[in-house]
mmCIF file of C-alpha atoms and ligand atoms in Angstrom:
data_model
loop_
_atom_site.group_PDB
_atom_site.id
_atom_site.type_symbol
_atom_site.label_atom_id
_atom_site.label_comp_id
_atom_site.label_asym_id
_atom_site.label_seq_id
_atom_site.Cartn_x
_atom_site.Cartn_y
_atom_site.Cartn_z
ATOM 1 C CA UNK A 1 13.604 -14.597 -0.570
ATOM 2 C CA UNK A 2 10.316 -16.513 -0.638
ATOM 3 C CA UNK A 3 8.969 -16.187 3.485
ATOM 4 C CA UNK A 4 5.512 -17.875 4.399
ATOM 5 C CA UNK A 5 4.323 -14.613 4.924
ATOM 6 C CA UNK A 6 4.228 -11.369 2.899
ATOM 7 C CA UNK A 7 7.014 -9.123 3.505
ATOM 8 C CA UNK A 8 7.620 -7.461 -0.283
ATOM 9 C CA UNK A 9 5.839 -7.434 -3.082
ATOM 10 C CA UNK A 10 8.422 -8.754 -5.021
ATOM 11 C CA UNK A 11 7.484 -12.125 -3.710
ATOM 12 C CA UNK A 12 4.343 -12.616 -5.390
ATOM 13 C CA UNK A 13 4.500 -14.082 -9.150
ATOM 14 C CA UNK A 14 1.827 -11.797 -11.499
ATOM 15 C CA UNK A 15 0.194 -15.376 -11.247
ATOM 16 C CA UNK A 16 -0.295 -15.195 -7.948
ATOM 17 C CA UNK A 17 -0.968 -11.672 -8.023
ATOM 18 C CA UNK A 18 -3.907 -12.446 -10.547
ATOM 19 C CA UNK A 19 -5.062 -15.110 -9.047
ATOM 20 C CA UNK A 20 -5.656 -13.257 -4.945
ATOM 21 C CA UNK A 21 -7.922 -10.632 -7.360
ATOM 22 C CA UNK A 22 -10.119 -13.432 -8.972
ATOM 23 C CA UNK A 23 -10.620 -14.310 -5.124
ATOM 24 C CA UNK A 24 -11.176 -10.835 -3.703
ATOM 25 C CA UNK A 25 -13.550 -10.373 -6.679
ATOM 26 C CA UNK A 26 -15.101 -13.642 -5.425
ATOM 27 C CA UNK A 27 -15.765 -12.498 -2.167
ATOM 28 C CA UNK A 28 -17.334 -9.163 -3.403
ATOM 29 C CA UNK A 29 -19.764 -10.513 -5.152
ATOM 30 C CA UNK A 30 -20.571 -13.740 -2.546
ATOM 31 C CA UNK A 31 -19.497 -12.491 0.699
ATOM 32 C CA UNK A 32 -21.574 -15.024 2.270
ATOM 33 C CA UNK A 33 -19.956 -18.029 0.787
ATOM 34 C CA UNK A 34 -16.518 -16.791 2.871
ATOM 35 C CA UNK A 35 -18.244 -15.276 5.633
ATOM 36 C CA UNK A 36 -17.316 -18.614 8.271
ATOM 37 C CA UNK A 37 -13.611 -20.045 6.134
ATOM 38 C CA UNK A 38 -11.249 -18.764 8.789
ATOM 39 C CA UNK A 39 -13.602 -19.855 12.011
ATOM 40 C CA UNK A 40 -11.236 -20.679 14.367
ATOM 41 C CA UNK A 41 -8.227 -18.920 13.299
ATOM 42 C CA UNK A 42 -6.875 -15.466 15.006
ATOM 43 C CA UNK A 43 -5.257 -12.522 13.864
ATOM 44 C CA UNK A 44 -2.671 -10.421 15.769
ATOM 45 C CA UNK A 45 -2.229 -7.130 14.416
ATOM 46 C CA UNK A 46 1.057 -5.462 15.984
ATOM 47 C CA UNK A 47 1.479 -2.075 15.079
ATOM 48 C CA UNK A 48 4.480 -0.157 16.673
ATOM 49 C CA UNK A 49 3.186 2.783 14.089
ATOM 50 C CA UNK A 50 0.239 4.740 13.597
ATOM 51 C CA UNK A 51 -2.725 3.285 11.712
ATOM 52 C CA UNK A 52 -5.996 3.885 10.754
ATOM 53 C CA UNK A 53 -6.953 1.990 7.385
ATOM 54 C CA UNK A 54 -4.489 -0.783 7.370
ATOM 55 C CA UNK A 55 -5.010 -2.237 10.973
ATOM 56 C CA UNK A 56 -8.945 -1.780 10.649
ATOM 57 C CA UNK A 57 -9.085 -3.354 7.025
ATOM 58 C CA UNK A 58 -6.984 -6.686 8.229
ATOM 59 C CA UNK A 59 -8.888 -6.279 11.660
ATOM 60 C CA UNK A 60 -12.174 -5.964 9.605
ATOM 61 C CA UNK A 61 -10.837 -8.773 6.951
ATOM 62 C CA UNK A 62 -10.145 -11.488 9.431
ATOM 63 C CA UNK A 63 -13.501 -10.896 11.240
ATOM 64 C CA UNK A 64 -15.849 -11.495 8.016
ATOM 65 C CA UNK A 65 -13.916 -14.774 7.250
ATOM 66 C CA UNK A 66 -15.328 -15.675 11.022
ATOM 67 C CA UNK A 67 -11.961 -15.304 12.212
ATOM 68 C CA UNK A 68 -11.025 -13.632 15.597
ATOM 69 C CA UNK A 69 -8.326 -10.872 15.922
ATOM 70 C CA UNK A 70 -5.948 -10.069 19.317
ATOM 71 C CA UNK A 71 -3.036 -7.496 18.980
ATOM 72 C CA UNK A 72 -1.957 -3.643 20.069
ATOM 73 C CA UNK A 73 -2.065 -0.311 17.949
ATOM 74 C CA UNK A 74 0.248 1.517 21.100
ATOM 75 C CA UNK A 75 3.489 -0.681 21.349
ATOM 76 C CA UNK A 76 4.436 1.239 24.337
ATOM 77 C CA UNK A 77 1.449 -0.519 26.138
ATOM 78 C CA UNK A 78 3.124 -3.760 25.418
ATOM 79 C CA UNK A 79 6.508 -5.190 26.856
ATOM 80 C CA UNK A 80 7.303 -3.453 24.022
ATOM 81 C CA UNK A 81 7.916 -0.332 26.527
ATOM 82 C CA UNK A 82 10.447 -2.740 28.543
ATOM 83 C CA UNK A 83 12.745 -3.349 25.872
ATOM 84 C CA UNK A 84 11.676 -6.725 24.164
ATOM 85 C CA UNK A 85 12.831 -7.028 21.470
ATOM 86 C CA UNK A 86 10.714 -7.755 17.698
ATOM 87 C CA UNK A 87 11.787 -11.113 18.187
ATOM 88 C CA UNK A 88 10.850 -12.010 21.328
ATOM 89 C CA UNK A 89 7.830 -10.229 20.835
ATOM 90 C CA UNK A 90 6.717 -12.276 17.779
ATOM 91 C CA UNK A 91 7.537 -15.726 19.011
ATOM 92 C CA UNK A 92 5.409 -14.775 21.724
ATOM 93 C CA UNK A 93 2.616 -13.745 20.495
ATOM 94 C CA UNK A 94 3.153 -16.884 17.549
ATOM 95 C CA UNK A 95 2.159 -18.933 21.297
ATOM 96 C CA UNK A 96 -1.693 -17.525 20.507
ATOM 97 C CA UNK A 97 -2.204 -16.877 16.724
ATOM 98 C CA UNK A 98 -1.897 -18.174 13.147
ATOM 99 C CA UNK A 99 -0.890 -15.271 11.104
ATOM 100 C CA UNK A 100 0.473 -11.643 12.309
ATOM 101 C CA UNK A 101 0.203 -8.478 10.601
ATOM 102 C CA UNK A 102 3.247 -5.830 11.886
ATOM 103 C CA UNK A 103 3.555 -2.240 11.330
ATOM 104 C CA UNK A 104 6.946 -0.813 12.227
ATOM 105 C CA UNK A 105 9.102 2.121 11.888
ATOM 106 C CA UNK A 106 12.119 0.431 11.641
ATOM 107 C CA UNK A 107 12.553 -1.483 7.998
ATOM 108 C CA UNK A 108 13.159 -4.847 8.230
ATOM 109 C CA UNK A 109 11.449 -5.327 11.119
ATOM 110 C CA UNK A 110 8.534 -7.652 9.645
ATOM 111 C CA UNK A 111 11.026 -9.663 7.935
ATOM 112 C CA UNK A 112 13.036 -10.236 11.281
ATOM 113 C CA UNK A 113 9.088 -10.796 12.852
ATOM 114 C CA UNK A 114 9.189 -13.638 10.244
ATOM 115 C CA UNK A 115 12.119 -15.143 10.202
ATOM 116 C CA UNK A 116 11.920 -16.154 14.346
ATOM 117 C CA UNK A 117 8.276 -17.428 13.856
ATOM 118 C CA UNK A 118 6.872 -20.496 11.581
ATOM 119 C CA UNK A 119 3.081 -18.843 11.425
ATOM 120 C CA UNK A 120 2.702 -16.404 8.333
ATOM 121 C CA UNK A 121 3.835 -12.543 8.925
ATOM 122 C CA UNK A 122 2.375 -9.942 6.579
ATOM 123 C CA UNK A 123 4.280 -6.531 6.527
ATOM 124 C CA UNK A 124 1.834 -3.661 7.349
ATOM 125 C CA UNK A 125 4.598 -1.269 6.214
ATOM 126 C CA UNK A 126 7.871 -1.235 7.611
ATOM 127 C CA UNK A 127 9.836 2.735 7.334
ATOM 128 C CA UNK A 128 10.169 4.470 4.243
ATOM 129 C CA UNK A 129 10.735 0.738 2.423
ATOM 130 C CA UNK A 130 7.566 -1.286 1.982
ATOM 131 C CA UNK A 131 4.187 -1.727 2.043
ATOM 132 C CA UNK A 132 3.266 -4.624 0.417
ATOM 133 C CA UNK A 133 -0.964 -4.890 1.596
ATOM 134 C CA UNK A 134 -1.516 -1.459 0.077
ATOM 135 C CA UNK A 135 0.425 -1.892 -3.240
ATOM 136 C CA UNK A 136 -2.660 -5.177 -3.380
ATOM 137 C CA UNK A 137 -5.316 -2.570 -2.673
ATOM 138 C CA UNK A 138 -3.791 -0.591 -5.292
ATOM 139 C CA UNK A 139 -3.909 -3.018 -8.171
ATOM 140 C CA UNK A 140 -7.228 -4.790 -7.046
ATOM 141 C CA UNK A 141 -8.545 -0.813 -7.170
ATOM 142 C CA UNK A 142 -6.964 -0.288 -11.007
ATOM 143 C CA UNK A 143 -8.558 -3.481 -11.951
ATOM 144 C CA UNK A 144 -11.450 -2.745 -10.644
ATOM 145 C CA UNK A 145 -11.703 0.900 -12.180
ATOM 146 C CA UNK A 146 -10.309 0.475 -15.205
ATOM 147 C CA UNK A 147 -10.362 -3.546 -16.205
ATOM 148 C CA UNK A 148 -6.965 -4.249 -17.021
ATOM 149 C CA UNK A 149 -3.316 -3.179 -15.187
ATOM 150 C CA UNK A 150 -1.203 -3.025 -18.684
ATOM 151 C CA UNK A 151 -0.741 -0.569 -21.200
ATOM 152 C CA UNK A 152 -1.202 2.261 -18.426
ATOM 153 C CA UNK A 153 1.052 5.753 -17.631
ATOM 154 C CA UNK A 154 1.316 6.153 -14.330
ATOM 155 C CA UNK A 155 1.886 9.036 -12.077
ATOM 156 C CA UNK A 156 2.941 9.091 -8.826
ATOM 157 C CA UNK A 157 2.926 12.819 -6.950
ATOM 158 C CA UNK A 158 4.589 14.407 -4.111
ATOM 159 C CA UNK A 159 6.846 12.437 -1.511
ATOM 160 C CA UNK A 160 8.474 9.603 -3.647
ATOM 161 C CA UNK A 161 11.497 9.442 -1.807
ATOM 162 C CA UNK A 162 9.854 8.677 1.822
ATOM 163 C CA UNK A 163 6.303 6.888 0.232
ATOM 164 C CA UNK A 164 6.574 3.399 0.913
ATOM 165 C CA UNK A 165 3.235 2.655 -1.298
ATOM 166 C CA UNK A 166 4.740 4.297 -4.228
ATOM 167 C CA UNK A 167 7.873 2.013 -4.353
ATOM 168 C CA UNK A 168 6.006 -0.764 -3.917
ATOM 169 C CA UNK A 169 3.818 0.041 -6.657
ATOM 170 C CA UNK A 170 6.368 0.463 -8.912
ATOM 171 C CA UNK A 171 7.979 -2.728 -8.145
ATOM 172 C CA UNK A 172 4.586 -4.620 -8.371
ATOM 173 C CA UNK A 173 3.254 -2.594 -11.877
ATOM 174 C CA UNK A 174 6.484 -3.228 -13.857
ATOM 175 C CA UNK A 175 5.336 -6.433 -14.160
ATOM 176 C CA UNK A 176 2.793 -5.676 -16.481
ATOM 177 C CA UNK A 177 3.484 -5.093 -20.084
ATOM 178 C CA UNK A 178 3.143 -1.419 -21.333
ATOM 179 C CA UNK A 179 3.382 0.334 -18.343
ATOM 180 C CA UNK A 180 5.030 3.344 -18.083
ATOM 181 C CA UNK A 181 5.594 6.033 -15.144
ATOM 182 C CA UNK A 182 5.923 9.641 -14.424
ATOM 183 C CA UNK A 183 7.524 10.933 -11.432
ATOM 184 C CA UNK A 184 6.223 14.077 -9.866
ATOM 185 C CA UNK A 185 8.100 15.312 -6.893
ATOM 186 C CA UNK A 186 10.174 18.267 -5.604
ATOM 187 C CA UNK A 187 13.820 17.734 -6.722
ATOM 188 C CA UNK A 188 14.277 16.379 -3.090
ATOM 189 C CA UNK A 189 11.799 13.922 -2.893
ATOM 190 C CA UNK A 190 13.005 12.257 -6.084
ATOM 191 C CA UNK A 191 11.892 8.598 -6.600
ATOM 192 C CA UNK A 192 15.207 6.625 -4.817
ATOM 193 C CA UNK A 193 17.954 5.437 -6.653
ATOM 194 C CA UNK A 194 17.526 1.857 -5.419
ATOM 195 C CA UNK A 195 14.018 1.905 -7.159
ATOM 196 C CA UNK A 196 15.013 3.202 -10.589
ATOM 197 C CA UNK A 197 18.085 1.245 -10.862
ATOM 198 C CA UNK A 198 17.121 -2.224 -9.372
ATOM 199 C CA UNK A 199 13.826 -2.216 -10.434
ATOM 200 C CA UNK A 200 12.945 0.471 -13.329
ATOM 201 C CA UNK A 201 16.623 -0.062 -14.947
ATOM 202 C CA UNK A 202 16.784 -3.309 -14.053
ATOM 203 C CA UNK A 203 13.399 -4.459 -16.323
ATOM 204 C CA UNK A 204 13.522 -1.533 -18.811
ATOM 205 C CA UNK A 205 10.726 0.240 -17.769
ATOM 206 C CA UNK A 206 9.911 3.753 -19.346
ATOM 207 C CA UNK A 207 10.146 6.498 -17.212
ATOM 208 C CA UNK A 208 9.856 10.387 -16.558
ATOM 209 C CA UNK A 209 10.919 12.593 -13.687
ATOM 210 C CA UNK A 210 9.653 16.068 -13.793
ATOM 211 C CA UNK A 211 8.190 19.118 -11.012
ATOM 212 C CA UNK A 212 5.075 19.976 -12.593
ATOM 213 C CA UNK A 213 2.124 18.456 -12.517
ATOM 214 C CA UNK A 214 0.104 20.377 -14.995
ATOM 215 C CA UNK A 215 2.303 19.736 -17.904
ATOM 216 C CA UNK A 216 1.847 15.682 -17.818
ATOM 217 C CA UNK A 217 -2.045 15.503 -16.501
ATOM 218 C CA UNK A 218 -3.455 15.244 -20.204
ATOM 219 C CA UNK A 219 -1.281 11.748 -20.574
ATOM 220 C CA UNK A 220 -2.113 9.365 -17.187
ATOM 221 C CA UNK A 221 -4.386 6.689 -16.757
ATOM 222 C CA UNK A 222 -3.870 6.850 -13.013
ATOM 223 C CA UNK A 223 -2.579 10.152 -10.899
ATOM 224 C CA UNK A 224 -1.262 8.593 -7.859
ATOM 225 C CA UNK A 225 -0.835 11.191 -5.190
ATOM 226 C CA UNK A 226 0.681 10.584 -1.955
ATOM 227 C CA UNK A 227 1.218 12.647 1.365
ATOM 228 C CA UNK A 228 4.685 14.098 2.127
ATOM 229 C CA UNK A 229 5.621 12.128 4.950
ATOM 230 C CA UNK A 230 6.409 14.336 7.999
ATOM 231 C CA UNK A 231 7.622 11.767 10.441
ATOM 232 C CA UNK A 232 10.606 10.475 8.372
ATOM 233 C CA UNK A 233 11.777 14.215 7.781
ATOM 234 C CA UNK A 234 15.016 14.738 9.987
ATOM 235 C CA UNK A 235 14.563 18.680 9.598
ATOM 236 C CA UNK A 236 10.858 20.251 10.377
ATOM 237 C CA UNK A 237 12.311 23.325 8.152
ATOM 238 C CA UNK A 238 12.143 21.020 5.049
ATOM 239 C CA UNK A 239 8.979 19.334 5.897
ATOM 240 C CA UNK A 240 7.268 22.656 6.133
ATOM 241 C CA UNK A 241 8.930 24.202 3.062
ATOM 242 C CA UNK A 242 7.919 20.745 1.014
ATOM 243 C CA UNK A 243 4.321 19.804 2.343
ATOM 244 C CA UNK A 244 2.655 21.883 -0.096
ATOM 245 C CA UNK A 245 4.230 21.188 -3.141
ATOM 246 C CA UNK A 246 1.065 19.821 -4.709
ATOM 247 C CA UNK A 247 -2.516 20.539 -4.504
ATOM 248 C CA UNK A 248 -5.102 18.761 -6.294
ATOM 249 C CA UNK A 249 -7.733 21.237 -6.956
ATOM 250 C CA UNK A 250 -10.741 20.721 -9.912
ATOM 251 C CA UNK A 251 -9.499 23.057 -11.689
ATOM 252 C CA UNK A 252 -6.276 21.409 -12.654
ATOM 253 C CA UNK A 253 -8.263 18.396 -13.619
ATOM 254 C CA UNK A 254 -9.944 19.982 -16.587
ATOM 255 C CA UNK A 255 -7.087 18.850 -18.827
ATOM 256 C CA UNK A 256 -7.170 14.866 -17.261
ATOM 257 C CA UNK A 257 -8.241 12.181 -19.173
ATOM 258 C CA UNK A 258 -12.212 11.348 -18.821
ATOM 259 C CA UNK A 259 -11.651 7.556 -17.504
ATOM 260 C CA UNK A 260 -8.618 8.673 -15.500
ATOM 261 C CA UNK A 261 -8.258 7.783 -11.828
ATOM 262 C CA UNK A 262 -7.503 9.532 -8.861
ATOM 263 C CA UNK A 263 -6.087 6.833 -6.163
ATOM 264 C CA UNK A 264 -4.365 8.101 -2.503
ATOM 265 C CA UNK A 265 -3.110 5.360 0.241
ATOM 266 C CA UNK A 266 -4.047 8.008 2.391
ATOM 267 C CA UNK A 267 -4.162 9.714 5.159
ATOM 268 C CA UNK A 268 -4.373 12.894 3.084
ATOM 269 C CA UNK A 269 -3.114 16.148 4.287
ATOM 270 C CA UNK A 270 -3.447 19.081 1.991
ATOM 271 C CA UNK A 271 -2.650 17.233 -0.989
ATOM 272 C CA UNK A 272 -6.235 16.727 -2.385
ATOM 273 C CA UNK A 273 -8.770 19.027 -2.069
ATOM 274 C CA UNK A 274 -12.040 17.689 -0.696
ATOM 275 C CA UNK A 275 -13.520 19.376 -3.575
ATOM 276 C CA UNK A 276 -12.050 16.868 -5.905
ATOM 277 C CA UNK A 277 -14.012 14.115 -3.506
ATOM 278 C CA UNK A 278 -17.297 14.792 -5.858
ATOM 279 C CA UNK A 279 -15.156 13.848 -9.294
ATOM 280 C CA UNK A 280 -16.223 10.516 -9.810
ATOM 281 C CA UNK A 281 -12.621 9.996 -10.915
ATOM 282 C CA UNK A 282 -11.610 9.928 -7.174
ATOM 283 C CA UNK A 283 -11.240 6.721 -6.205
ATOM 284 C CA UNK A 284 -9.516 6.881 -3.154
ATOM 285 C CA UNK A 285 -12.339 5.809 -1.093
ATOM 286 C CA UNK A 286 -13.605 3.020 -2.939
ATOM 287 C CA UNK A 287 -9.501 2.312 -2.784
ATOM 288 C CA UNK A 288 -10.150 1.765 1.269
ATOM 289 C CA UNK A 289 -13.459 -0.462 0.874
ATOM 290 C CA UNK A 290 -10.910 -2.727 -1.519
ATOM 291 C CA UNK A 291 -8.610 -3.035 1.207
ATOM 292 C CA UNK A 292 -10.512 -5.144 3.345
ATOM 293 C CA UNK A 293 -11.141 -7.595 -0.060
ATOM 294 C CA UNK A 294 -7.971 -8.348 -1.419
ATOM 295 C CA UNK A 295 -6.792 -8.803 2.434
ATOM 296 C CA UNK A 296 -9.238 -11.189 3.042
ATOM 297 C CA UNK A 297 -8.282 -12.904 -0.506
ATOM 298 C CA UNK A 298 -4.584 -12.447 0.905
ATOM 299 C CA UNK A 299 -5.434 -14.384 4.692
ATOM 300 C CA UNK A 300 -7.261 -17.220 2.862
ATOM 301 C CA UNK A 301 -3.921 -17.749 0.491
ATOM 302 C CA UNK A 302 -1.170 -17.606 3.541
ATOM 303 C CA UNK A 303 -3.450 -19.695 5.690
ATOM 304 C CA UNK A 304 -4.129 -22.418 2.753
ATOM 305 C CA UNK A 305 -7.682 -22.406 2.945
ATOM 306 C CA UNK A 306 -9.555 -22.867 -0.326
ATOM 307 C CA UNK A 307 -13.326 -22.038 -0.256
ATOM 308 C CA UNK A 308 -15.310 -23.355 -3.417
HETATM 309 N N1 CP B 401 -2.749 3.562 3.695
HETATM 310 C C1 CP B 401 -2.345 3.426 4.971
HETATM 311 O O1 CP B 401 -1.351 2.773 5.258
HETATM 312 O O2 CP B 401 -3.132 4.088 5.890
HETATM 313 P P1 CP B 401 -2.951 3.977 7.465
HETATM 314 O O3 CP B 401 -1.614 4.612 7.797
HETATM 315 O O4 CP B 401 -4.119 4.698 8.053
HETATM 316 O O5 CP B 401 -2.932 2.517 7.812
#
């Protein structure tokens, strides 16, 4: 389903996708030229979930396009805390705003956001399904890095089962001829099956699952690593036994690729050691500063403002 917001990737044609980079790419190189397009327009940012990149960057985003920004980051200081519902809640706040960005724990809950309202709603990552914004900031960052987003293996490490960023990087890379993937997890943080049969399956796309890291470095273009997500474990036991399955260290880069890249949504945990921060492969940072771009490119499409 096409919404009039941004709730999965999956909505975006590659045109589309294409085109919001030309624009983000725009606006890094002539920031002033955007710097007053969304003047009069507000933001609300409702996050019933922790954030610290992806409510600052659309925060930060809708503020250089001389836009103004309203919203929460502790649902329980809301009416939230009295039981109102997501609904309610967004055709509220739709009374004060023209676009929201959401963050919830529950998936789904964006698209319900969306589906009461008739302003845009952009999914700021809903459970363990989605997070369309980052998988943007993750393809702007490849194209940036490396120039082109076909005819690259990529790996994604550690919590595939629970990382929303990785399956919506999958969903959004298939789309690009030549790309292949290798799965690096524990046995029970396995990619899900939805992901490799409705979307690798479904489009032919090559694909490995194995446990060690070390034997595939020599063959990506991108190591993707991700966090194991401790607050969608059910058991604490498992988290703790799991957490450290992988640990990015220097030393197990010696065998990577030259032009490789490191990317990371982020928060990181133990996953990457801050040793590795000094590679200039590690991109993970510049990966945040992109975040702000492409959602700036993003707020400028859903709003239907075109800057020349
Ligand atoms: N990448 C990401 O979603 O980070 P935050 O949880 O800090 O927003």
């Amino acid at each position: 389903m096409k919404t009039r917001g941004l709730i999965d990737i999956a909505e975006m044609t590659t045109e589309e996708l294409d085109a919001m980079m030309d624009v983000a790419l725009d606006i890094v190189e002539n920031p002033a030229k955007y710097a007053e397009s969304c003047k009069g327009k507000k933001l609300a940012t409702l996050f019933y979930e922790p954030s610290t990149r992806t409510r600052m960057s659309f925060e930060s985003a809708m503020l250089d396009l001389g836009g103004s920004v309203i919203g929460f980051s502790d649902a329980q200081s809301s009416s939230v805390s009295k039981g109102e519902s997501v609904a309610d809640t967004a055709r509220t706040v739709e009374c004060f705003v023209d676009v929201i960005a959401m963050r919830h724990p529950k998936e789904g809950a964006p698209l319900v956001a969306q589906m009461n309202v008739g302003i845009p709603v952009i999914n700021a990552g809903d459970g363990g399904h989605n997070h369309p914004t980052q998988t943007l900031t993750d393809l702007f960052t490849i194209k940036r890095e490396l120039g082109h987003l076909d005819n690259l293996v990529i790996g994604c490490c550690g919590d595939l089962k629970f990382g929303r960023t990785v399956h919506s990087l999958v969903t959004a890379m298939s789309r690009y001829p030549g790309v292949r993937f290798v799965f690096i997890s524990p046995e029970e943080l396995r990619i899900p099956e939805h992901v490799r049969s409705e979307v690798l399956d479904a489009h032919n796309i090559p694909y490995v699952e194995t446990t060690s890291l070390e034997d595939v470095m020599p063959e990506l273009d991108i190591l993707y690593m991700t966090r194991v997500q401790r607050e969608r474990f059910f058991n604490e036991a498992d988290y703790l036994r799991l957490r450290d399955s992988y640990i990015l260290t220097p030393d197990k880069l010696v065998t990577a690729k030259k032009e490789m890249r490191i990317l990371h949504p982020l928060p990181r945990v133990n996953e990457i050691s801050v040793a590795v921060d000094e590679d200039p492969r590690a991109a993970y940072f510049r990966q945040v500063r992109n975040g702000k771009f492409i959602r700036m490119a993003l707020f400028l499409k859903l709003l239907g403002i075109e800057v020349k």
